Short mmCIF file of C-alpha atoms in Angstrom, two decimals:
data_model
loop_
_atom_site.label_atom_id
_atom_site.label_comp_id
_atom_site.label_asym_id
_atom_site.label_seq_id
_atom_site.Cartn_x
_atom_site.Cartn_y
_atom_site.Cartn_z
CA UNK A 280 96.98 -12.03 49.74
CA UNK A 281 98.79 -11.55 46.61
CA UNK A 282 100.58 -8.03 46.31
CA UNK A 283 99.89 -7.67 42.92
CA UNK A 284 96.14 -8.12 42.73
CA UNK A 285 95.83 -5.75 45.84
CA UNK A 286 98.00 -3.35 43.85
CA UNK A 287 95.73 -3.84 40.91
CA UNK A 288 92.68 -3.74 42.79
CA UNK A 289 93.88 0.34 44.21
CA UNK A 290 94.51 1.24 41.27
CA UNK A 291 91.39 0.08 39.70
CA UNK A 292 89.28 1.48 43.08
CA UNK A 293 91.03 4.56 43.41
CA UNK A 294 89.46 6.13 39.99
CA UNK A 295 85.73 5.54 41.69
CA UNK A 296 86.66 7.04 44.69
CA UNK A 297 87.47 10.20 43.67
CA UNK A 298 84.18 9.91 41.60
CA UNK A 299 82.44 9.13 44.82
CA UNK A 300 83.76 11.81 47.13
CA UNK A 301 81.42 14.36 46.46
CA UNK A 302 78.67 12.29 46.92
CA UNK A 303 80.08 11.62 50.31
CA UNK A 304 80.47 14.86 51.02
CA UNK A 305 77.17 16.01 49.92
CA UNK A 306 75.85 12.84 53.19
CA UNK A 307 77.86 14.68 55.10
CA UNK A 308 76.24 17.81 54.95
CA UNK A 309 72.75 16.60 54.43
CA UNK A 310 73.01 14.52 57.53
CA UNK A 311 74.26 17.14 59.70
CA UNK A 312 71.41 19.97 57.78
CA UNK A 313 69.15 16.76 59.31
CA UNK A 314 69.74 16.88 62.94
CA UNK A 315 72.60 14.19 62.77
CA UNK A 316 75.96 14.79 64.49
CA UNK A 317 79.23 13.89 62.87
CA UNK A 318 79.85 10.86 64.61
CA UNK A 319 76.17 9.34 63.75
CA UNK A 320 76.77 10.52 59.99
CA UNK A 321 80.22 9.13 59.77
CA UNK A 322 79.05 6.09 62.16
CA UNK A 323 76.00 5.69 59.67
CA UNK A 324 78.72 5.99 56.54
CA UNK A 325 81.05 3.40 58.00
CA UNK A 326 78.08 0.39 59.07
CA UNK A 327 75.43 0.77 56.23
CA UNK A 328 78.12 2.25 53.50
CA UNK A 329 75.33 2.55 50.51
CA UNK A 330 75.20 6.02 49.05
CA UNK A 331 71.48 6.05 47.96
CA UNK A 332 70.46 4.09 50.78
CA UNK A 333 71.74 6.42 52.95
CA UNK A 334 70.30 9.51 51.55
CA UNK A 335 66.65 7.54 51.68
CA UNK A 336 67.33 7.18 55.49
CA UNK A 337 68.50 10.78 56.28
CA UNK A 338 65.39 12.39 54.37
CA UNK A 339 62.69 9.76 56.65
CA UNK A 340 65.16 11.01 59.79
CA UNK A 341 64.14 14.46 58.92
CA UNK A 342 60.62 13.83 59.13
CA UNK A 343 60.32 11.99 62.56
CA UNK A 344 58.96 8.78 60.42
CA UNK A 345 59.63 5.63 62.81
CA UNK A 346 62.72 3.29 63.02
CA UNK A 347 61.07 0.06 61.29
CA UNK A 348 60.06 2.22 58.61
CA UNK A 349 63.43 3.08 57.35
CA UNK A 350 65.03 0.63 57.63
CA UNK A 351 62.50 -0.87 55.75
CA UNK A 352 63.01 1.85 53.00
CA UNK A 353 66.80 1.02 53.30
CA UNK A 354 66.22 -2.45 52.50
CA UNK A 355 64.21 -1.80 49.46
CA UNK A 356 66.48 0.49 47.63
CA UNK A 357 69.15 -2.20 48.78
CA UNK A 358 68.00 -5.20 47.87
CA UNK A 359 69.39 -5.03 44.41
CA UNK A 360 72.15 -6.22 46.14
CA UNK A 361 70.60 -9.84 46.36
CA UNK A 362 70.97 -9.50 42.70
CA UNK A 363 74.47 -8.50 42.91
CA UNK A 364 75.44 -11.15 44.86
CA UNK A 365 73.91 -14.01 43.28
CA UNK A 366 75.46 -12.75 39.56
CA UNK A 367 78.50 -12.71 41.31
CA UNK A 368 78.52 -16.03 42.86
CA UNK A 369 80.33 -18.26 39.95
CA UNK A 370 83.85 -15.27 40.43
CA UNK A 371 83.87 -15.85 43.87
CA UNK A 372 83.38 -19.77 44.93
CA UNK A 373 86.82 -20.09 46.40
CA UNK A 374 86.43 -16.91 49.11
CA UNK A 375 86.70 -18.31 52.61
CA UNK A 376 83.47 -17.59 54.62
CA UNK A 377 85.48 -14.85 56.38
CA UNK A 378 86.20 -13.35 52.56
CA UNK A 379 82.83 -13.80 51.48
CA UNK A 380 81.50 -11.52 54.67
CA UNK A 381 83.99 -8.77 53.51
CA UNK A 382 83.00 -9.02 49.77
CA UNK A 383 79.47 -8.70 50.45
CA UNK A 384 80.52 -5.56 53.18
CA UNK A 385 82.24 -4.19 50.42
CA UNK A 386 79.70 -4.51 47.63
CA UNK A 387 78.50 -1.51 45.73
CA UNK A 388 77.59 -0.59 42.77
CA UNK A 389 80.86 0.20 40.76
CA UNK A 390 82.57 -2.54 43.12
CA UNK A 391 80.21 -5.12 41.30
CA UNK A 392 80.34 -3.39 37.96
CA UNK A 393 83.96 -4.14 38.04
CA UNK A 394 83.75 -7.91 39.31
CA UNK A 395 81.56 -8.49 36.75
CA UNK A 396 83.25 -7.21 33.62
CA UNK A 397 86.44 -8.67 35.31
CA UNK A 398 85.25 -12.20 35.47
CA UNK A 399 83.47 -11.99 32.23
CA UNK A 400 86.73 -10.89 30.74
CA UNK A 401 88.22 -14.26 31.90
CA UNK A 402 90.33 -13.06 34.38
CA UNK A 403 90.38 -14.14 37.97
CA UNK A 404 88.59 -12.07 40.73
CA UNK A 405 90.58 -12.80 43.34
CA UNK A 406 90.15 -11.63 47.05
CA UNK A 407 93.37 -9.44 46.97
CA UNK A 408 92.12 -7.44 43.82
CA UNK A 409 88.56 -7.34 45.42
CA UNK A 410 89.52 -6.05 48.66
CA UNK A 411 92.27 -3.70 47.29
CA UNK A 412 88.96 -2.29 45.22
CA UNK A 413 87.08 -1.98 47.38
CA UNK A 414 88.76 -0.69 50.18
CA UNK A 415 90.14 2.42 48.95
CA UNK A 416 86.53 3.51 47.94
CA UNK A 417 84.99 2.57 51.74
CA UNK A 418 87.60 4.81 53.93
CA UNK A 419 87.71 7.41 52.05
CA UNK A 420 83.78 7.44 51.57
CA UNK A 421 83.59 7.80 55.44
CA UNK A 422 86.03 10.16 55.81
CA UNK A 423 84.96 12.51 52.91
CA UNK A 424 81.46 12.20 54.86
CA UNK A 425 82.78 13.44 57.90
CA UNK A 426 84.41 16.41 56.12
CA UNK A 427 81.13 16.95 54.46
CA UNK A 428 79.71 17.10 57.51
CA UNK A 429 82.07 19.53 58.72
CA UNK A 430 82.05 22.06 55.72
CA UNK A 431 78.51 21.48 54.85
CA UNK A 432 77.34 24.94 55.94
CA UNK A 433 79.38 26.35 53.45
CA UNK A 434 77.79 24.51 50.48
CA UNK A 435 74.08 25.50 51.26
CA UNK A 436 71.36 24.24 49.56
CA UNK A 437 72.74 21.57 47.70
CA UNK A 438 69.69 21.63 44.97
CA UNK A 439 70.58 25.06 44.62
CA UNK A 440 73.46 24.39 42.72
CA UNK A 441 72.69 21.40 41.03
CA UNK A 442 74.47 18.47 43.64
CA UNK A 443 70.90 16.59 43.77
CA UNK A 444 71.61 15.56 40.20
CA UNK A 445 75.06 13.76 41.14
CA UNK A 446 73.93 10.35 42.12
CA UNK A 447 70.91 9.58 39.39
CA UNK A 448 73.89 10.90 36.77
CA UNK A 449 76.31 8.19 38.58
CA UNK A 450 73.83 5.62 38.14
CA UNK A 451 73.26 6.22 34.76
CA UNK A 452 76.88 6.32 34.19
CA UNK A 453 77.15 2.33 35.82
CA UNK A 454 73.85 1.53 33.76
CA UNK A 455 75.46 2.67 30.51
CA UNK A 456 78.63 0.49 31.02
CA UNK A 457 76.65 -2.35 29.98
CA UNK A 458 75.03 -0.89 27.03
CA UNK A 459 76.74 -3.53 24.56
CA UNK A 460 75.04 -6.86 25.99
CA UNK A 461 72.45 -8.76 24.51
CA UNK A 462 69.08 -7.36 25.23
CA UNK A 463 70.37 -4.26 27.26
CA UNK A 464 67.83 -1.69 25.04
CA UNK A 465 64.37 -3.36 25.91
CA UNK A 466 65.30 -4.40 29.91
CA UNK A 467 67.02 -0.77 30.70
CA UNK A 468 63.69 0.88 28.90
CA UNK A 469 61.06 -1.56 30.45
CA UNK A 470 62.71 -1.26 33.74
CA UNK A 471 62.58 2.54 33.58
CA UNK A 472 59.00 2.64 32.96
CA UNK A 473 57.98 0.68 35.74
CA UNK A 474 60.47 2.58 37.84
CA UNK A 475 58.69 6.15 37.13
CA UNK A 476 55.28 3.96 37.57
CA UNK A 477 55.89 2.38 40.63
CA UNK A 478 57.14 6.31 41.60
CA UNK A 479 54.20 8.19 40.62
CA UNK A 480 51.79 5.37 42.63
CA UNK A 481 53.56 3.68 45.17
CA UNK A 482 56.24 5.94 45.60
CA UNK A 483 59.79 6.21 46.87
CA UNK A 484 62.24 4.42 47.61
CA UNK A 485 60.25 0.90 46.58
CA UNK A 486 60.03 2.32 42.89
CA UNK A 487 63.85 1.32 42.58
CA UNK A 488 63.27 -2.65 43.65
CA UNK A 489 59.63 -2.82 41.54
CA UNK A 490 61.69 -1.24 38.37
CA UNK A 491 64.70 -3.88 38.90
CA UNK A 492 61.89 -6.58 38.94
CA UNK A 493 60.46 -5.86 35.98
CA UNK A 494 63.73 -5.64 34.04
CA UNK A 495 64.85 -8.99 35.62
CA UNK A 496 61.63 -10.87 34.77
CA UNK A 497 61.98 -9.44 30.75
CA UNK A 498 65.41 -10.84 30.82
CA UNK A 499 64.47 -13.80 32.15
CA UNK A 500 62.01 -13.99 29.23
CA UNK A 501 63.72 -12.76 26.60
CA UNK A 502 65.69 -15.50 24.03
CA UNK A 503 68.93 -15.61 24.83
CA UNK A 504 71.34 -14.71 21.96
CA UNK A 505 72.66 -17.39 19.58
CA UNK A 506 75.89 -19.11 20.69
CA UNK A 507 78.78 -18.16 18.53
CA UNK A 508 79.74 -21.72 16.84
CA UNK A 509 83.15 -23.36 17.90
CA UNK A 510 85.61 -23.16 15.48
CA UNK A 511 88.09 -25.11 17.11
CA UNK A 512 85.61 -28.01 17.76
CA UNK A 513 84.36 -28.25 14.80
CA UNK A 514 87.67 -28.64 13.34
CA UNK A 515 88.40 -31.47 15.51
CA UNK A 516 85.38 -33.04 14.35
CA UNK A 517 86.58 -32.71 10.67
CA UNK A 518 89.94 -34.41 11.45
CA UNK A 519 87.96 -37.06 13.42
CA UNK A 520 85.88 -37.82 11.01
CA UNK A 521 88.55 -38.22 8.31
CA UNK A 522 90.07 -40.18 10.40
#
C-alpha cells in the first residue's frame, strides 16, 4: 500500500474516532447494564462494528425477544449500507476482491461520508487511504467498548445525563455535511417525515430503512440540476468552426 495515503487516511480517521469513543463507551456500559459480559460486548463490537445497530440489538437482548428477530432488526437499521455501497462503487472499481471485503467491513457512516466527498472532489480513493481511515476508527471503537464496559457502573443512567442524545446528534452532524447538494432540503425533510411516520405506526428500528426509502425514491424523481456548460468545449468549437 502506499505510505502516504495510509498516512493520510489516519489522519483523516483519527478526528472521527475520538468523536466516536464515547459512543463506544456508552455500548460498553449498556451491554454489560444488559446482561452481556465484556467479551460478548467487545466480541459483538469487533464482528457487527455498527454503532446504532448495535444499540437496537442490546435493547431486544434485554427483553428476551428471539435471535431471528434481531438480527432482523439489525439488518433493517443496516441496510442503508446497500446504499452506501452501491454510491460508492464508481471510487472503488480497482479494489481486489480481498480489498473490497475489507472496505465493505470497514464501512460506516463517516467512513462513507469521507469516500464520498473524497471521490467527488476528484481525488483518488485509494485502498491505503481507505484502510488507514478506517482502521483507526474500528480498534479503537472495540477497545473504548470494552472500557465502557468496564467503567460503566460509574456512569449510571446514561439518559440521566443526557448520553442518549449522542448518536441522533452524530447523525445529524453526517446528514448536515451534505447540506449544499442539489435537492438536499426537500429529500432530508420528506425523509424525516416518513421516518417519525413509519415510528409512530410501525415502529423501531424499520422507521430508519422506510424513511431512507422515501428520500431515495424523491431523489430519484426529482430533476436533476442543470449541467454547468463547458467552457473549454465550447471554445474549441469556436476555433473549429473558424477554421
Amino acid at each position: 500500500m502506499n505510505r502516504a495515503d495510509f498516512v493520510e487516511g489516519l489522519r483523516g480517521g483519527f478526528a472521527v474516532a475520538l468523536a466516536s469513543a464515547p459512543f463506544g463507551a456508552l455500548f460498553g456500559a449498556l451491554a454489560v447494564e444488559n446482561g452481556m459480559s465484556l467479551s460478548e460486548a467487545a466480541f459483538m463490537s469487533a464482528t457487527v462494528y455498527a454503532g446504532a445497530s448495535q444499540m437496537v440489538g442490546i435493547e431486544l437482548f434485554g427483553h428476551n425477544v428471539h435471535a431471528w428477530l434481531i438480527v432482523l432488526s439489525i439488518l433493517a437499521v443496516n441496510f442503508r449500507h446497500v446504499l452506501y455501497s452501491a454510491a460508492m462503487a464508481r471510487y472503488i472499481g480497482q479494489f481486489t476482491p480481498v480489498q473490497k471485503f475489507f472496505t465493505f467491513f470497514l464501512l460506516v457512516d463517516p467512513q462513507f461520508a469521507a469516500a464520498v466527498k473524497r471521490g467527488e472532489s476528484g481525488l483518488p480513493v485509494s485502498f491505503a487511504w481507505y484502510f488507514g481511515f478506517g482502521i483507526i476508527i474500528y480498534v479503537p471503537w472495540v477497545l473504548i467498548s470494552v472500557l465502557g464496559g468496564m467503567l460503566g457502573g460509574f456512569i449510571g443512567d446514561p439518559k440521566a445525563i443526557g448520553l442518549d442524545i449522542l448518536l441522533p446528534a452524530y447523525f445529524l452532524g453526517i446528514v448536515l455535511g451534505f447540506r449544499k447538494r442539489d435537492n438536499f432540503l426537500p429529500v432530508a425533510l420528506v425523509s424525516a417525515v416518513a421516518s417519525v411516520l413509519a415510528y409512530r405506526y410501525v415502529g423501531s428500528p424499520w422507521h430508519v430503512s422506510l424513511g431512507a426509502a422515501v428520500g431515495i425514491v424523491l431523489a430519484a424523481l426529482l430533476p436533476l440540476p442543470p449541467q454547468a456548460p463547458d467552457l473549454e468545449a465550447d471554445a474549441l468549437q469556436s476555433e473549429v468552426h473558424e477554421v
